[in-house]
Tab-separated table of C-alpha atoms in Angstrom:
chain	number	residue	atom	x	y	z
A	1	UNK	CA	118.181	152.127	59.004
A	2	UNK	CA	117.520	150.011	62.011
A	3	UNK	CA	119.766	150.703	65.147
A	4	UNK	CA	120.962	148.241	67.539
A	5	UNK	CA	119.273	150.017	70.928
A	6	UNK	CA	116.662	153.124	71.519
A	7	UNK	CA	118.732	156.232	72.425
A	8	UNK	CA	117.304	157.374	75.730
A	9	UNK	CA	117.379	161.039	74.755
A	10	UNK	CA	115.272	160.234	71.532
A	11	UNK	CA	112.982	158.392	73.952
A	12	UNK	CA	112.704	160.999	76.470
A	13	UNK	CA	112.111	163.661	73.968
A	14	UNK	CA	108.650	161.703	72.020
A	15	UNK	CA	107.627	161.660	75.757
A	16	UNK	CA	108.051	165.181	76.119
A	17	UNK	CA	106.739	166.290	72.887
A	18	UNK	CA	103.582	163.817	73.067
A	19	UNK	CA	102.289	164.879	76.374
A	20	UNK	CA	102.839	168.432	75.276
A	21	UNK	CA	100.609	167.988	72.590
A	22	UNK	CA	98.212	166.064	74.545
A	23	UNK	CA	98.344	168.493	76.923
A	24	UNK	CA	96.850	171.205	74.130
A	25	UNK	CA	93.628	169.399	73.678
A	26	UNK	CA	92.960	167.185	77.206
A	27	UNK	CA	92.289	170.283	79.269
A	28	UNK	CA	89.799	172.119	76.759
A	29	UNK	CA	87.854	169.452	75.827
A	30	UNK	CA	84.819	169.850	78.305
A	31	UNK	CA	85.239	174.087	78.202
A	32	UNK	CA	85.203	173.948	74.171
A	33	UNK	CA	82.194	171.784	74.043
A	34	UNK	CA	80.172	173.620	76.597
A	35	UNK	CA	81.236	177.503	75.602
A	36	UNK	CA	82.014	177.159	71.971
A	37	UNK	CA	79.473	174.601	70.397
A	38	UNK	CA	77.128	175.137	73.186
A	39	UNK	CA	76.932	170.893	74.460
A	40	UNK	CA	75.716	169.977	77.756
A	41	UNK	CA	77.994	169.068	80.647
A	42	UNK	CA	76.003	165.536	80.059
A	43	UNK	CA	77.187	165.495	76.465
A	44	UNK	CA	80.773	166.448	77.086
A	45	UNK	CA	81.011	164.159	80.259
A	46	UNK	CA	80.079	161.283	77.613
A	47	UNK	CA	82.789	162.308	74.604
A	48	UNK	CA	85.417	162.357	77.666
A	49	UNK	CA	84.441	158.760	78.560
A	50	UNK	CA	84.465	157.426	74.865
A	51	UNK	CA	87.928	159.246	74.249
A	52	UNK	CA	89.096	157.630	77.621
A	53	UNK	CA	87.307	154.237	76.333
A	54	UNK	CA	89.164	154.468	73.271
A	55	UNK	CA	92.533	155.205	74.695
A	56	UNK	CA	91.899	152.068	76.859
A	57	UNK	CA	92.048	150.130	73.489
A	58	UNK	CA	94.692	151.800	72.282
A	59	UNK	CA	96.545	150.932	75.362
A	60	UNK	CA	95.993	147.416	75.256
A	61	UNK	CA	96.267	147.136	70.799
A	62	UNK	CA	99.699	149.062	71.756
A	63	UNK	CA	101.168	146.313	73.898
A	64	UNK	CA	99.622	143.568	71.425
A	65	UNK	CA	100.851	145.272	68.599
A	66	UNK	CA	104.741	145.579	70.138
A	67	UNK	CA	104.986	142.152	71.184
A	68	UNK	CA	103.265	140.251	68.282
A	69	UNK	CA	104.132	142.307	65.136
A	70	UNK	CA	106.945	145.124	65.791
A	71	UNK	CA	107.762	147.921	67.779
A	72	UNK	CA	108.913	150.583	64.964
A	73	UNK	CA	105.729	150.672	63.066
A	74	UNK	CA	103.397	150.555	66.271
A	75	UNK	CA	104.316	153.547	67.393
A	76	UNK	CA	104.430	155.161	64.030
A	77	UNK	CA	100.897	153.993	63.921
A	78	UNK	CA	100.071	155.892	66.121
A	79	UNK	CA	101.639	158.873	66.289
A	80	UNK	CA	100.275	158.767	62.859
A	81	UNK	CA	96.581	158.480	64.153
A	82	UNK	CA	97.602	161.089	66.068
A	83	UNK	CA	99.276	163.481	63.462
A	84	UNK	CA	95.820	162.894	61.413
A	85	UNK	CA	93.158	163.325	64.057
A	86	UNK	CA	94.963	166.943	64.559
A	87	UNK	CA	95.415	168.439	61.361
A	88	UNK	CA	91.538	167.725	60.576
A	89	UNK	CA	90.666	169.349	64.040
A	90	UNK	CA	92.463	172.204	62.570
A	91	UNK	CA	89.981	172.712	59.528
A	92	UNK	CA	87.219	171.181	61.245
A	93	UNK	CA	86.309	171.333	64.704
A	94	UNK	CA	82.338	171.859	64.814
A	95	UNK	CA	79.974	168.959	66.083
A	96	UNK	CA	80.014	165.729	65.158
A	97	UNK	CA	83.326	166.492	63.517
A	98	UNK	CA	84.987	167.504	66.968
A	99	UNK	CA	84.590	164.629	69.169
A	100	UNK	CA	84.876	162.055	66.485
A	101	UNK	CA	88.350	163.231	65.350
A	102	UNK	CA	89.031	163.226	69.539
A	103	UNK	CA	88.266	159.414	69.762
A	104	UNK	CA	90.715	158.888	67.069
A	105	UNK	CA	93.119	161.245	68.927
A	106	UNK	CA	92.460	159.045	71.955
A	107	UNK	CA	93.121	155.490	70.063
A	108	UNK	CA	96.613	156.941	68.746
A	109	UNK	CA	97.307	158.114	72.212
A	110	UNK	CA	96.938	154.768	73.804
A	111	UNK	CA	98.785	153.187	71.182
A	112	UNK	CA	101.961	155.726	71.655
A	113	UNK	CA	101.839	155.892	75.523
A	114	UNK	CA	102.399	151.769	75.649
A	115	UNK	CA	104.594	151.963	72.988
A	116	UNK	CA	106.978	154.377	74.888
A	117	UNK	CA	106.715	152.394	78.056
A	118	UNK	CA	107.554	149.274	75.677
A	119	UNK	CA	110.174	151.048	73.924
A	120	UNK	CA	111.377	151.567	78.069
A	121	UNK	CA	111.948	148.052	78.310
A	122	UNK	CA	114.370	147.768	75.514
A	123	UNK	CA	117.018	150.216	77.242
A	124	UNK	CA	120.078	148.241	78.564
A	125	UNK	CA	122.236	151.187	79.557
A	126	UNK	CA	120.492	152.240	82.423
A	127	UNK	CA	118.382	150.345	85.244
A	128	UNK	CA	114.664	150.256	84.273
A	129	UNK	CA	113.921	152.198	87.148
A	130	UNK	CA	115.903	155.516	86.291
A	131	UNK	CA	113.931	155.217	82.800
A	132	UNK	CA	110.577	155.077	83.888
A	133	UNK	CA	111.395	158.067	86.696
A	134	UNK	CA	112.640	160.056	83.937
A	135	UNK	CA	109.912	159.287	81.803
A	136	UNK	CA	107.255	159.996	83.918
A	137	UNK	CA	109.112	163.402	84.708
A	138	UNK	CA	108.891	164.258	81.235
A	139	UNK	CA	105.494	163.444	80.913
A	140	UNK	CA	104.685	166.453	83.780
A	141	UNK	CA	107.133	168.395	82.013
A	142	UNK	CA	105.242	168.555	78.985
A	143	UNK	CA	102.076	168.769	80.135
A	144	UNK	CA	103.117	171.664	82.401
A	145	UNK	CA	104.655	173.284	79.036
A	146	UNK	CA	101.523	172.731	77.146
A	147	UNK	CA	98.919	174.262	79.874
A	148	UNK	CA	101.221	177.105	80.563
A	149	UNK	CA	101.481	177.776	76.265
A	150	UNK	CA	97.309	177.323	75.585
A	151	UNK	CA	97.010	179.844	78.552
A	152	UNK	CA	98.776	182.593	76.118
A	153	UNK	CA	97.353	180.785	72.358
A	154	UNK	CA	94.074	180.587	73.095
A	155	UNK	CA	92.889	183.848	73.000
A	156	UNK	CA	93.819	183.816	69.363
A	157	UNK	CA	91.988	181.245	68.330
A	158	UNK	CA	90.949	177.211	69.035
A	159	UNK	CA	92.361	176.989	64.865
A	160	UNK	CA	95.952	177.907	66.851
A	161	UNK	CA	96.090	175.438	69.366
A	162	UNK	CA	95.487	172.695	66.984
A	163	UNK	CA	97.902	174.114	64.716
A	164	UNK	CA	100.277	173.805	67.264
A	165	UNK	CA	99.507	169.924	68.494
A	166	UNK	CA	99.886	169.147	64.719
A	167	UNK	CA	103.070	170.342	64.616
A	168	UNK	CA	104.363	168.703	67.437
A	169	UNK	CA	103.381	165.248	66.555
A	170	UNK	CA	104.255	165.507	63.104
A	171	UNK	CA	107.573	166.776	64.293
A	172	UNK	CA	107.760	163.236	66.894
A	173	UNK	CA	106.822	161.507	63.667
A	174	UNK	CA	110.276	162.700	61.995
A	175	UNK	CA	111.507	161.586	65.172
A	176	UNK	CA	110.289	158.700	65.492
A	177	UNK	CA	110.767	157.186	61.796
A	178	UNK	CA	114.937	158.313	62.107
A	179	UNK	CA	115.775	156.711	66.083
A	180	UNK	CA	112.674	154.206	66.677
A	181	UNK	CA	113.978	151.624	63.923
A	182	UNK	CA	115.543	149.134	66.510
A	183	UNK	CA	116.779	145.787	66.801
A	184	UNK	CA	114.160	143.906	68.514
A	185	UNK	CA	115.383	140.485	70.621
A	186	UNK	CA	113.449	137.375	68.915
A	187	UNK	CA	110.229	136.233	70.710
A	188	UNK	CA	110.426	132.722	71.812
A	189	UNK	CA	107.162	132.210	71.992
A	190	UNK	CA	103.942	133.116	71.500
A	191	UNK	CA	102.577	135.762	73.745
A	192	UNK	CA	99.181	135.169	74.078
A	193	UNK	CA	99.423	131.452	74.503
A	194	UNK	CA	97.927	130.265	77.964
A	195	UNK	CA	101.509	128.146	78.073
A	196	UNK	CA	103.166	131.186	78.250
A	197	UNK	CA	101.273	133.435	80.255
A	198	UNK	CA	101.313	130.083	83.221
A	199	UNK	CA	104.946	130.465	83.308
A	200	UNK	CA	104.543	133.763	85.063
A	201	UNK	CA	104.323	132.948	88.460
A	202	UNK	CA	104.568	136.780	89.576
A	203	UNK	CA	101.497	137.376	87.536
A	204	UNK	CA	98.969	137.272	90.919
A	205	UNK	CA	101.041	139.659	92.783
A	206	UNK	CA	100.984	141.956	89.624
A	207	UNK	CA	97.624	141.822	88.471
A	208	UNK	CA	96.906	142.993	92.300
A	209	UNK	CA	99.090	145.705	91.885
A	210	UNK	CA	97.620	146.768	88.857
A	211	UNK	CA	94.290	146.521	90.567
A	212	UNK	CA	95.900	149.118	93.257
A	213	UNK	CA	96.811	151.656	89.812
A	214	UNK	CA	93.333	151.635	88.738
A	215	UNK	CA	91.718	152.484	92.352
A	216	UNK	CA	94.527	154.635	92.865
A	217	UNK	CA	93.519	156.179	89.576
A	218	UNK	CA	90.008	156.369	90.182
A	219	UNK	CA	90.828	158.521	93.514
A	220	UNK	CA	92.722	160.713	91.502
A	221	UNK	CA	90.593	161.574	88.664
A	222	UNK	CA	88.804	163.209	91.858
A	223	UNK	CA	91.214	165.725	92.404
A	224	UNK	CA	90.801	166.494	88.609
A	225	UNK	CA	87.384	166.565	88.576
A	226	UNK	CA	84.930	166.837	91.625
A	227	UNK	CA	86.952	168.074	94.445
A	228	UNK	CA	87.221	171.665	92.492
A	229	UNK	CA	83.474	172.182	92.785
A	230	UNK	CA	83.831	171.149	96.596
A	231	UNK	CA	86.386	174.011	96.724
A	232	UNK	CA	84.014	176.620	95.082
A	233	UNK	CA	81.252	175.395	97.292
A	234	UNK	CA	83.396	175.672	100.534
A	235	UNK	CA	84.010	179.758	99.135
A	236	UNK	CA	87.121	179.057	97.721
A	237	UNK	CA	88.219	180.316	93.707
A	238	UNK	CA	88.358	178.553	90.531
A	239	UNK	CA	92.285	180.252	90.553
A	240	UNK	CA	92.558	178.677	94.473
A	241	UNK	CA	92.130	175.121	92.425
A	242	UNK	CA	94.749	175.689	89.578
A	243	UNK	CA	97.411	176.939	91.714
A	244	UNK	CA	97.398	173.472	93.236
A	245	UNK	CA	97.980	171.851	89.982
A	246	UNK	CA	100.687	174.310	89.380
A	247	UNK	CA	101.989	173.034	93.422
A	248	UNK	CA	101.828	169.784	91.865
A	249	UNK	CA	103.802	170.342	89.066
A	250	UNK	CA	106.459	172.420	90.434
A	251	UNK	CA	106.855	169.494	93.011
A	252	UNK	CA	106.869	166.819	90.203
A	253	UNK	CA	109.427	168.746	88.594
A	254	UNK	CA	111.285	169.150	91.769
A	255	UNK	CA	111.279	165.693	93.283
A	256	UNK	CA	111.646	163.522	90.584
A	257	UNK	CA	114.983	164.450	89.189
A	258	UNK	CA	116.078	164.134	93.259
A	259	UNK	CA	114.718	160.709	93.169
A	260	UNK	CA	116.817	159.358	90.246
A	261	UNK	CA	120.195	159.904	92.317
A	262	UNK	CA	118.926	157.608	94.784
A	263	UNK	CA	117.348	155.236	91.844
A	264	UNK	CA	119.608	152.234	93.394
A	265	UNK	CA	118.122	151.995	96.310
A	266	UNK	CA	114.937	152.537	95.688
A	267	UNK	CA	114.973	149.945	93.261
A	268	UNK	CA	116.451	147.757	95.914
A	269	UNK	CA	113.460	148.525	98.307
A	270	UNK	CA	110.813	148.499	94.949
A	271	UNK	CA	108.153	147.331	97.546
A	272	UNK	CA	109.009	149.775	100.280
A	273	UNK	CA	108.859	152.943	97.703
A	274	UNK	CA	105.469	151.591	96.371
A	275	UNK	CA	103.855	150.912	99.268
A	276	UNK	CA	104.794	154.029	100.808
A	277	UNK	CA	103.525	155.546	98.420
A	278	UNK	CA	100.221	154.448	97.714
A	279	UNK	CA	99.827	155.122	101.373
A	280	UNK	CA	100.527	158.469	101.083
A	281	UNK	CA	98.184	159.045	98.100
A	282	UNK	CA	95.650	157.549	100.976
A	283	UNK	CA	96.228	160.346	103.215
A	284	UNK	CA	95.671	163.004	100.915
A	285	UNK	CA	91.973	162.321	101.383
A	286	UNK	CA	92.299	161.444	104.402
A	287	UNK	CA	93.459	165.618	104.810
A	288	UNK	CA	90.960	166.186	103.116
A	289	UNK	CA	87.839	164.819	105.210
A	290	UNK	CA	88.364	167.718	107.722
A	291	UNK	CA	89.541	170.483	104.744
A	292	UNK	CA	87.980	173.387	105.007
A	293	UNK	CA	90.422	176.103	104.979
A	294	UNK	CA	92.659	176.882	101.582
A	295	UNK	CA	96.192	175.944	103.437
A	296	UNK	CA	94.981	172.382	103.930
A	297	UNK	CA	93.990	171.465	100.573
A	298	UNK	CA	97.325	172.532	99.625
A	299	UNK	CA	99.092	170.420	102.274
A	300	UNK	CA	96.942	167.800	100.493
A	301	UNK	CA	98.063	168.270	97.535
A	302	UNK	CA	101.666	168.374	98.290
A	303	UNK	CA	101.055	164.640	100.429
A	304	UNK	CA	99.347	163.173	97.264
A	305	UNK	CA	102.211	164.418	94.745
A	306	UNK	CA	104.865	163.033	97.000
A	307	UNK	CA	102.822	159.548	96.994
A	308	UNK	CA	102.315	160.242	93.294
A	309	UNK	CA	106.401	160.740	92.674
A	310	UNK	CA	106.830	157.437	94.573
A	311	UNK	CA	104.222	154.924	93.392
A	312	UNK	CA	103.266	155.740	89.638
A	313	UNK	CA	106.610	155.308	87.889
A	314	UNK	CA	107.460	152.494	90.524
A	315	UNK	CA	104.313	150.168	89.102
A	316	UNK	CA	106.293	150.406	85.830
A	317	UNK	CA	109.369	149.561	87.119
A	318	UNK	CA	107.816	146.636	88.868
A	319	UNK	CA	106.035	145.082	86.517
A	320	UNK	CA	108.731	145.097	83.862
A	321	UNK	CA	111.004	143.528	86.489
A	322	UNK	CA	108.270	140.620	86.813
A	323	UNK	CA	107.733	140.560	83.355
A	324	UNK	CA	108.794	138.052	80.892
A	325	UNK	CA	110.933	138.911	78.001
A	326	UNK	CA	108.825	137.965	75.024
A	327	UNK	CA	105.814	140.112	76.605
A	328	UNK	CA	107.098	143.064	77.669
A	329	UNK	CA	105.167	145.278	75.414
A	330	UNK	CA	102.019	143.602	76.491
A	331	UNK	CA	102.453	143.954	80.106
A	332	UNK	CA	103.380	147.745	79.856
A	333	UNK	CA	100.267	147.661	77.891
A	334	UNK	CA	98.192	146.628	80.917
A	335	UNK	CA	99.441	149.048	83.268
A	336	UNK	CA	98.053	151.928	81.052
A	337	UNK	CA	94.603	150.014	80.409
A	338	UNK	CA	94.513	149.891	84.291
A	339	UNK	CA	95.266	154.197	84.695
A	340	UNK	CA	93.197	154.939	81.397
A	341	UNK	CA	90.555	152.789	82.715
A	342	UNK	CA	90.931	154.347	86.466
A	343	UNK	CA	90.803	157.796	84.280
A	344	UNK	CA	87.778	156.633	82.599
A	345	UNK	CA	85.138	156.044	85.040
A	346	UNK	CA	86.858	157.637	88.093
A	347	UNK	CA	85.053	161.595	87.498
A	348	UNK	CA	81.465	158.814	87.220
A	349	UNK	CA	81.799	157.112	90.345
A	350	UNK	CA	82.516	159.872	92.352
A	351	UNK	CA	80.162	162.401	91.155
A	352	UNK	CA	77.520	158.931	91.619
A	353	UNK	CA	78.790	158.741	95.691
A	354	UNK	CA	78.532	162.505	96.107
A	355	UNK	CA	75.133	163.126	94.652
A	356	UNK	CA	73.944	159.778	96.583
A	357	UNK	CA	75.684	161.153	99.928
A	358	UNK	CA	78.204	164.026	100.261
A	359	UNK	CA	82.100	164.452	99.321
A	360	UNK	CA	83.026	163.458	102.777
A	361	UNK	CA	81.852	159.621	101.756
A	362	UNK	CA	84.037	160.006	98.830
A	363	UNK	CA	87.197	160.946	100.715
A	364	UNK	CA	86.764	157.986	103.523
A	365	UNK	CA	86.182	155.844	100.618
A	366	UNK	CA	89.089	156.803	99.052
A	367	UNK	CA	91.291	156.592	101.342
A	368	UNK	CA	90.038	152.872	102.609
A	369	UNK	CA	89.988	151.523	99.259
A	370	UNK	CA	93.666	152.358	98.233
A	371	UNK	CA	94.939	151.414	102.016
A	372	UNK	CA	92.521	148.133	101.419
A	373	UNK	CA	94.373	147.427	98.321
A	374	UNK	CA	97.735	148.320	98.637
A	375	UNK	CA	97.743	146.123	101.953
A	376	UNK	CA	96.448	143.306	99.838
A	377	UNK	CA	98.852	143.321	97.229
A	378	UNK	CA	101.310	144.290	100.216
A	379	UNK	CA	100.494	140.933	101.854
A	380	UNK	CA	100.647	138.850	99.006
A	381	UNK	CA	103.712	139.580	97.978
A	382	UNK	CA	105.748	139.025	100.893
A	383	UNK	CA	104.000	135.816	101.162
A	384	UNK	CA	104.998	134.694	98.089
A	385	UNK	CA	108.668	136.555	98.587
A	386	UNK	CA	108.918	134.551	101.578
């Protein structure tokens, strides 16, 4: 039965429930392929980029899909791709069978990530802004849930935690096919026409934006990735680096719901809250050229998540603001190709700049690209504001 509007608690719960599952399979992905079937870091490095590669596609088939043939069986595409790529990891997870069933895992992904952000742009009841904060709050929330529950399955068994990722996509399946049937508003044109896409005249000032998510993205995935052997080779514990993550997520879970009760004016100073905080993601590293004991990589980490809390949801917000109707899909579709590409190569390029010169060129870099960007996009804008 199709419904007139998404219900935002049906929409908030598929983003809990999908980044929970993700959140099952993300993290073990280079420990599984190293300790269980015995792959080189090389090997699992490359499956990582193909599943990131793929979820790239995803993103942008997603948006295509929304826009040009219809929301309600786009995302049940996926989720479906999903659903299927984790009940055969459940019966077979060896090599090739592991990483192949992954890259499907990653196409569905992309597919359901865009489609929720789409699905975001549907919602009259509330101000776009209070949807994406909440949304991106329930993505934490569920991936904090899922780390926290693999911690306790995984001792009994890989079979367990895909079990369990199964379930919970099958289960936003039911979901989805009951509240995702919604009246869509017709398309008055074509999307992908070059007619349409020149009647955007706010496209420059978000393409550069989106150019600021995937640097900002690529500076990130170093925090995920290379700065915990930096850690380990500056004394410091492999627990030292996941209590940050666990600083960042208690903040995330802290901050954002604080933010939404001041969601009207933020939205009315949109620029302000995104600059400031891409700047702030910027002086993380910029901490973190003169880190070396413990207390400052956690004052580090608690700068970045407070830029993080700012900016992330905020590019959302912005670009469906600047956004025209008959695209919105597509355009939330580009702002996760921009952080799934960032994603993507981000762990590359910095492990490239460290092993060609030393972490310290990695944080300066860092922390001039994003304050490069963001004063670009910055600039242009209230150029073409004025």
């Amino acid at each position: 039965m199709e419904r007139q509007s998404i219900s935002l608690k049906w929409l908030f719960l598929g983003s809990l429930i999908t980044n929970t599952g993700i959140s099952f399979i993300w993290p073990l992905t280079t420990i599984y392929m190293h300790e269980y079937l015995h792959e080189s870091l090389t090997i699992a490095g490359i499956v990582l980029f193909i599943n990131s590669l793929f979820m790239v596609i995803g993103n942008y088939a997603g948006g295509f899909l929304f826009d040009r043939w219809r929301p309600y069986p786009t995302i049940l595409l996926g989720i479906t791709l999903n659903s299927l790529a984790t009940g055969g990891l459940i019966f077979w997870h060896g090599w090739p069978a592991y990483p192949l069933f992954l890259v499907v895992s990653g196409f569905g992904n992309g597919i359901v990530m865009t489609s929720i952000n789409s699905y975001a742009t549907l919602v009259k009841s509330r101000k776009s802004s209070y949807v994406f904060n909440v949304l991106y709050f329930m993505s934490n929330l569920g991936l904090v849930i899922g780390t926290m529950i693999v911690g306790f399955v995984l001792p009994l068994g890989i079979t367990y935690i895909f079990m369990l990722a199964f379930a919970l996509f099958v289960l936003f399946l039911i979901v989805a096919i009951f509240f995702f049937n919604v009246k869509v508003p017709k398309r008055t044109a074509d999307p992908t026409s070059k007619a349409v896409q020149a009647k955007n005249p706010y496209w420059p000032q978000i393409l550069l934006l989106l150019l600021t998510l995937f640097i900002t993205w690529i500076t990130y995935e170093q925090w995920q990735s290379n700065i915990s052997t930096y850690m380990i080779h500056l004394g410091m514990t492999v627990k030292d680096y996941t209590w940050l993550w666990t600083i960042n997520a208690v903040l995330i879970v802290v901050l954002q719901p604080v933010l939404t009760l001041f969601d009207d004016w933020l939205l009315a100073h949109l620029n302000l809250r995104l600059n400031l905080g891409f700047i702030l993601f910027a002086s993380s590293f910029l901490v973190l050229i003169w880190a070396h004991a413990y207390w400052s990589f956690i004052l580090a980490m608690a700068i970045l998540t407070f830029g993080e809390v700012l900016a992330l949801p905020a590019v959302s917000t912005y670009v469906d603001l600047y956004s025209p109707d008959d695209q919105k899909g597509r355009y939330q579709g580009f702002v996760q190709v921009f952080a799934s590409a960032g994603r993507a190569v981000g762990p590359l390029i910095g492990a490239l700049i460290i092993e060609a010169t030393s972490y310290k060129t990695v944080f300066v870099g860092s922390t001039l690209a994003i304050i490069l960007s963001v004063a670009i996009f910055a600039t242009w804008n209230r150029r073409k504001r004025a």
